[in-house]
């Protein structure tokens, strides 16, 4: 069984070495590919020196999360890997994480995630909000979820060949939402493996009120880009959602976002159409 772990790195020297080091301790062996998005903090040099076994691809520009991961997904398809593990640069696995995920692979789910925890061992706040209801009262087995963050994803070859890569419509945030929407569009399912856990270390991140509001606004292009939704209804309703957000939160950010959406709409529609094809964006 061949597994490729793909890590997208950008100025993450404080995380990268620990992220990669954890893979050396994995009970299941995995090849490792790091796609570096033109870092300037010396992380590519540090990776090359400390981890000579790691395949390192250095981009001349910051491609964004989705496009950089697509490089790894293409390599996995071309080189006949059975699974790809997408691992955030600020995350790490436990020694048994991959083994426990693989034990549940093939059970009707083609995207699996461990329970995602913060550095202090508690549930990651986003994971708790999105997935805890599905896990309630369960300590083992697969809990089907409508969404789970891409900090830790085990993708089957079937999922990659069906869904393809991340959509160019999303450079930063929203990529994983769209990918899982397309996973469902192609009749595949996602789950969290309750007995497996891993860490997503983002305790030091701080978002301004405006940044948090923009993150909420991203749900609008996500809805428009979902091939399982009615396109005409999505286009008609999403501006109303942005206006409601502006009023509810007394913020002008959704109104500015509405202007951006009008310009981006033709591209969103085109990418949505492309995303219906098997293996899109690879």
GROMACS .gro file of C-alpha atoms in nm:
model
  282
    1UNK     CA    1   0.000   0.000   0.000
    2UNK     CA    2   0.148   0.333  -0.110
    3UNK     CA    3   0.072   0.652   0.084
    4UNK     CA    4   0.187   1.002  -0.005
    5UNK     CA    5   0.169   1.274   0.258
    6UNK     CA    6   0.145   1.621   0.105
    7UNK     CA    7   0.238   1.931   0.305
    8UNK     CA    8   0.200   2.282   0.167
    9UNK     CA    9   0.450   2.515   0.331
   10UNK     CA   10   0.468   2.893   0.342
   11UNK     CA   11   0.704   3.071   0.584
   12UNK     CA   12   0.639   2.800   0.840
   13UNK     CA   13   0.983   2.725   0.977
   14UNK     CA   14   0.847   2.726   1.334
   15UNK     CA   15   0.606   2.444   1.239
   16UNK     CA   16   0.753   2.257   0.942
   17UNK     CA   17   1.023   2.061   1.123
   18UNK     CA   18   0.785   1.925   1.386
   19UNK     CA   19   0.521   1.855   1.121
   20UNK     CA   20   0.762   1.644   0.915
   21UNK     CA   21   0.934   1.486   1.215
   22UNK     CA   22   0.606   1.331   1.331
   23UNK     CA   23   0.588   1.133   1.007
   24UNK     CA   24   0.915   0.958   1.088
   25UNK     CA   25   0.745   0.816   1.398
   26UNK     CA   26   0.435   0.697   1.215
   27UNK     CA   27   0.352   0.328   1.259
   28UNK     CA   28   0.265   0.326   0.889
   29UNK     CA   29   0.534   0.437   0.647
   30UNK     CA   30   0.451   0.722   0.413
   31UNK     CA   31   0.638   0.905   0.142
   32UNK     CA   32   0.647   1.279   0.203
   33UNK     CA   33   0.613   1.564  -0.044
   34UNK     CA   34   0.649   1.927   0.062
   35UNK     CA   35   0.532   2.194  -0.181
   36UNK     CA   36   0.682   2.524  -0.072
   37UNK     CA   37   0.502   2.842  -0.175
   38UNK     CA   38   0.810   3.066  -0.219
   39UNK     CA   39   0.895   3.090   0.151
   40UNK     CA   40   1.148   3.354   0.256
   41UNK     CA   41   1.218   3.230   0.611
   42UNK     CA   42   1.469   2.958   0.523
   43UNK     CA   43   1.227   2.670   0.567
   44UNK     CA   44   1.312   2.498   0.233
   45UNK     CA   45   1.681   2.495   0.324
   46UNK     CA   46   1.605   2.361   0.673
   47UNK     CA   47   1.382   2.086   0.534
   48UNK     CA   48   1.640   1.984   0.276
   49UNK     CA   49   1.914   1.963   0.539
   50UNK     CA   50   1.722   1.781   0.812
   51UNK     CA   51   1.498   1.558   0.600
   52UNK     CA   52   1.690   1.440   0.293
   53UNK     CA   53   1.426   1.172   0.232
   54UNK     CA   54   1.154   1.432   0.172
   55UNK     CA   55   1.068   1.531  -0.183
   56UNK     CA   56   1.069   1.911  -0.193
   57UNK     CA   57   0.913   2.117  -0.470
   58UNK     CA   58   0.987   2.489  -0.450
   59UNK     CA   59   0.745   2.719  -0.628
   60UNK     CA   60   0.870   3.056  -0.753
   61UNK     CA   61   0.546   3.216  -0.633
   62UNK     CA   62   0.283   3.168  -0.367
   63UNK     CA   63   0.033   2.943  -0.543
   64UNK     CA   64  -0.210   2.931  -0.253
   65UNK     CA   65  -0.322   2.628  -0.055
   66UNK     CA   66  -0.537   2.456  -0.316
   67UNK     CA   67  -0.312   2.491  -0.621
   68UNK     CA   68  -0.006   2.376  -0.424
   69UNK     CA   69  -0.191   2.070  -0.295
   70UNK     CA   70  -0.299   1.992  -0.651
   71UNK     CA   71   0.067   1.941  -0.742
   72UNK     CA   72   0.082   1.663  -0.486
   73UNK     CA   73  -0.249   1.513  -0.593
   74UNK     CA   74  -0.133   1.500  -0.956
   75UNK     CA   75   0.189   1.325  -0.853
   76UNK     CA   76  -0.013   1.074  -0.648
   77UNK     CA   77  -0.227   0.987  -0.951
   78UNK     CA   78   0.069   0.966  -1.189
   79UNK     CA   79   0.272   0.747  -0.953
   80UNK     CA   80  -0.014   0.515  -0.853
   81UNK     CA   81  -0.044   0.597  -0.484
   82UNK     CA   82  -0.333   0.429  -0.305
   83UNK     CA   83  -0.391   0.713  -0.059
   84UNK     CA   84  -0.292   1.075  -0.007
   85UNK     CA   85  -0.273   1.231   0.337
   86UNK     CA   86  -0.311   1.608   0.326
   87UNK     CA   87  -0.137   1.753   0.631
   88UNK     CA   88  -0.132   2.122   0.723
   89UNK     CA   89   0.205   2.278   0.792
   90UNK     CA   90   0.087   2.372   1.144
   91UNK     CA   91  -0.037   2.023   1.225
   92UNK     CA   92   0.102   1.685   1.321
   93UNK     CA   93  -0.014   1.327   1.362
   94UNK     CA   94   0.024   1.074   1.641
   95UNK     CA   95   0.226   0.756   1.575
   96UNK     CA   96  -0.094   0.552   1.533
   97UNK     CA   97  -0.301   0.808   1.337
   98UNK     CA   98  -0.242   0.671   0.988
   99UNK     CA   99  -0.281   0.310   1.103
  100UNK     CA  100  -0.616   0.382   1.265
  101UNK     CA  101  -0.740   0.572   0.962
  102UNK     CA  102  -0.632   0.300   0.722
  103UNK     CA  103  -0.803   0.037   0.939
  104UNK     CA  104  -1.132   0.213   0.855
  105UNK     CA  105  -1.056   0.279   0.489
  106UNK     CA  106  -1.271   0.094   0.241
  107UNK     CA  107  -1.578   0.105   0.461
  108UNK     CA  108  -1.779   0.324   0.227
  109UNK     CA  109  -1.591   0.645   0.300
  110UNK     CA  110  -1.333   0.797   0.066
  111UNK     CA  111  -1.233   1.097   0.279
  112UNK     CA  112  -1.134   1.025   0.637
  113UNK     CA  113  -1.014   1.256   0.912
  114UNK     CA  114  -0.894   1.187   1.264
  115UNK     CA  115  -1.043   1.379   1.554
  116UNK     CA  116  -0.868   1.715   1.525
  117UNK     CA  117  -0.739   1.857   1.851
  118UNK     CA  118  -0.564   2.176   1.958
  119UNK     CA  119  -0.214   2.171   2.099
  120UNK     CA  120  -0.358   2.151   2.453
  121UNK     CA  121  -0.542   1.829   2.365
  122UNK     CA  122  -0.891   1.979   2.357
  123UNK     CA  123  -1.103   1.964   2.044
  124UNK     CA  124  -1.001   2.219   1.783
  125UNK     CA  125  -1.268   2.495   1.804
  126UNK     CA  126  -1.361   2.471   1.436
  127UNK     CA  127  -1.369   2.093   1.455
  128UNK     CA  128  -1.595   2.110   1.761
  129UNK     CA  129  -1.834   2.346   1.584
  130UNK     CA  130  -1.849   2.145   1.262
  131UNK     CA  131  -1.817   1.783   1.375
  132UNK     CA  132  -1.882   1.730   1.744
  133UNK     CA  133  -2.253   1.658   1.698
  134UNK     CA  134  -2.174   1.367   1.465
  135UNK     CA  135  -1.927   1.226   1.719
  136UNK     CA  136  -2.149   1.263   2.025
  137UNK     CA  137  -2.130   0.951   2.240
  138UNK     CA  138  -1.899   0.767   1.999
  139UNK     CA  139  -1.547   0.652   2.084
  140UNK     CA  140  -1.475   0.428   1.786
  141UNK     CA  141  -1.583   0.366   1.430
  142UNK     CA  142  -1.662   0.612   1.152
  143UNK     CA  143  -1.890   0.909   1.214
  144UNK     CA  144  -2.018   1.046   0.883
  145UNK     CA  145  -1.984   1.424   0.854
  146UNK     CA  146  -2.097   1.685   0.605
  147UNK     CA  147  -1.771   1.874   0.650
  148UNK     CA  148  -1.433   1.846   0.820
  149UNK     CA  149  -1.135   2.080   0.779
  150UNK     CA  150  -0.854   1.983   0.542
  151UNK     CA  151  -0.581   2.011   0.808
  152UNK     CA  152  -0.594   1.629   0.823
  153UNK     CA  153  -0.746   1.445   0.529
  154UNK     CA  154  -0.687   1.090   0.413
  155UNK     CA  155  -0.809   1.070   0.052
  156UNK     CA  156  -0.851   0.745  -0.135
  157UNK     CA  157  -0.733   0.714  -0.493
  158UNK     CA  158  -1.100   0.675  -0.588
  159UNK     CA  159  -1.179   1.015  -0.434
  160UNK     CA  160  -0.895   1.185  -0.620
  161UNK     CA  161  -0.986   1.030  -0.954
  162UNK     CA  162  -1.353   1.124  -0.902
  163UNK     CA  163  -1.335   1.469  -0.745
  164UNK     CA  164  -0.996   1.578  -0.875
  165UNK     CA  165  -0.812   1.869  -0.718
  166UNK     CA  166  -0.905   2.189  -0.538
  167UNK     CA  167  -1.092   2.450  -0.739
  168UNK     CA  168  -0.900   2.760  -0.854
  169UNK     CA  169  -1.204   2.959  -0.742
  170UNK     CA  170  -1.065   2.944  -0.386
  171UNK     CA  171  -0.711   3.059  -0.317
  172UNK     CA  172  -0.729   3.075   0.062
  173UNK     CA  173  -1.025   2.941   0.263
  174UNK     CA  174  -1.333   2.777   0.119
  175UNK     CA  175  -1.128   2.518  -0.074
  176UNK     CA  176  -1.211   2.235   0.163
  177UNK     CA  177  -1.581   2.326   0.178
  178UNK     CA  178  -1.599   2.317  -0.201
  179UNK     CA  179  -1.404   1.990  -0.224
  180UNK     CA  180  -1.641   1.810   0.011
  181UNK     CA  181  -1.942   1.954  -0.172
  182UNK     CA  182  -1.800   1.801  -0.491
  183UNK     CA  183  -1.722   1.476  -0.309
  184UNK     CA  184  -2.093   1.448  -0.227
  185UNK     CA  185  -2.186   1.550  -0.582
  186UNK     CA  186  -1.993   1.247  -0.707
  187UNK     CA  187  -2.173   1.017  -0.464
  188UNK     CA  188  -1.885   0.977  -0.216
  189UNK     CA  189  -1.882   1.023   0.161
  190UNK     CA  190  -1.665   1.174   0.434
  191UNK     CA  191  -1.620   1.060   0.793
  192UNK     CA  192  -1.422   1.115   1.110
  193UNK     CA  193  -1.252   0.807   1.260
  194UNK     CA  194  -1.341   0.841   1.627
  195UNK     CA  195  -1.048   0.646   1.773
  196UNK     CA  196  -0.785   0.839   1.572
  197UNK     CA  197  -0.661   1.182   1.672
  198UNK     CA  198  -0.416   1.446   1.550
  199UNK     CA  199  -0.314   1.801   1.630
  200UNK     CA  200  -0.385   2.130   1.453
  201UNK     CA  201  -0.175   2.396   1.624
  202UNK     CA  202  -0.326   2.739   1.560
  203UNK     CA  203  -0.346   2.873   1.914
  204UNK     CA  204  -0.139   3.181   1.829
  205UNK     CA  205  -0.360   3.293   1.540
  206UNK     CA  206  -0.562   3.606   1.597
  207UNK     CA  207  -0.826   3.739   1.358
  208UNK     CA  208  -0.959   4.092   1.353
  209UNK     CA  209  -1.334   4.148   1.345
  210UNK     CA  210  -1.308   4.238   0.976
  211UNK     CA  211  -1.114   3.919   0.896
  212UNK     CA  212  -1.375   3.707   1.076
  213UNK     CA  213  -1.649   3.879   0.878
  214UNK     CA  214  -1.471   3.807   0.548
  215UNK     CA  215  -1.445   3.441   0.645
  216UNK     CA  216  -1.821   3.432   0.695
  217UNK     CA  217  -1.869   3.590   0.352
  218UNK     CA  218  -1.677   3.307   0.185
  219UNK     CA  219  -1.982   3.087   0.241
  220UNK     CA  220  -2.143   3.277  -0.048
  221UNK     CA  221  -1.903   3.172  -0.329
  222UNK     CA  222  -1.896   2.825  -0.170
  223UNK     CA  223  -2.274   2.796  -0.217
  224UNK     CA  224  -2.260   2.924  -0.574
  225UNK     CA  225  -1.975   2.684  -0.657
  226UNK     CA  226  -2.152   2.374  -0.522
  227UNK     CA  227  -2.255   2.168  -0.828
  228UNK     CA  228  -2.523   2.004  -0.617
  229UNK     CA  229  -2.710   2.333  -0.577
  230UNK     CA  230  -2.942   2.502  -0.824
  231UNK     CA  231  -2.719   2.762  -0.988
  232UNK     CA  232  -2.992   3.017  -1.064
  233UNK     CA  233  -3.127   3.003  -0.709
  234UNK     CA  234  -2.779   3.033  -0.559
  235UNK     CA  235  -2.696   3.338  -0.768
  236UNK     CA  236  -3.027   3.501  -0.678
  237UNK     CA  237  -3.015   3.429  -0.305
  238UNK     CA  238  -2.651   3.487  -0.216
  239UNK     CA  239  -2.659   3.870  -0.250
  240UNK     CA  240  -2.951   3.868  -0.009
  241UNK     CA  241  -2.744   3.663   0.235
  242UNK     CA  242  -2.463   3.919   0.218
  243UNK     CA  243  -2.704   4.205   0.280
  244UNK     CA  244  -2.848   4.017   0.579
  245UNK     CA  245  -2.494   3.963   0.715
  246UNK     CA  246  -2.422   4.334   0.681
  247UNK     CA  247  -2.735   4.431   0.873
  248UNK     CA  248  -2.702   4.163   1.141
  249UNK     CA  249  -2.337   4.239   1.212
  250UNK     CA  250  -2.350   4.616   1.146
  251UNK     CA  251  -2.060   4.567   0.908
  252UNK     CA  252  -1.980   4.707   0.563
  253UNK     CA  253  -1.751   4.409   0.486
  254UNK     CA  254  -2.031   4.201   0.326
  255UNK     CA  255  -2.125   4.498   0.107
  256UNK     CA  256  -1.768   4.528  -0.021
  257UNK     CA  257  -1.764   4.153  -0.069
  258UNK     CA  258  -2.080   4.182  -0.279
  259UNK     CA  259  -1.894   4.407  -0.522
  260UNK     CA  260  -1.611   4.154  -0.544
  261UNK     CA  261  -1.863   3.876  -0.605
  262UNK     CA  262  -2.015   4.054  -0.905
  263UNK     CA  263  -1.674   4.067  -1.071
  264UNK     CA  264  -1.590   3.708  -0.977
  265UNK     CA  265  -1.925   3.553  -1.075
  266UNK     CA  266  -1.840   3.454  -1.439
  267UNK     CA  267  -1.529   3.273  -1.317
  268UNK     CA  268  -1.718   3.100  -1.037
  269UNK     CA  269  -1.977   2.972  -1.283
  270UNK     CA  270  -1.708   2.844  -1.519
  271UNK     CA  271  -1.516   2.669  -1.242
  272UNK     CA  272  -1.840   2.519  -1.111
  273UNK     CA  273  -1.913   2.371  -1.454
  274UNK     CA  274  -1.560   2.231  -1.474
  275UNK     CA  275  -1.589   2.084  -1.123
  276UNK     CA  276  -1.868   1.850  -1.234
  277UNK     CA  277  -1.618   1.652  -1.442
  278UNK     CA  278  -1.427   1.361  -1.294
  279UNK     CA  279  -1.070   1.447  -1.205
  280UNK     CA  280  -1.134   1.821  -1.237
  281UNK     CA  281  -0.842   2.061  -1.193
  282UNK     CA  282  -0.573   1.794  -1.207
   0.00000   0.00000   0.00000
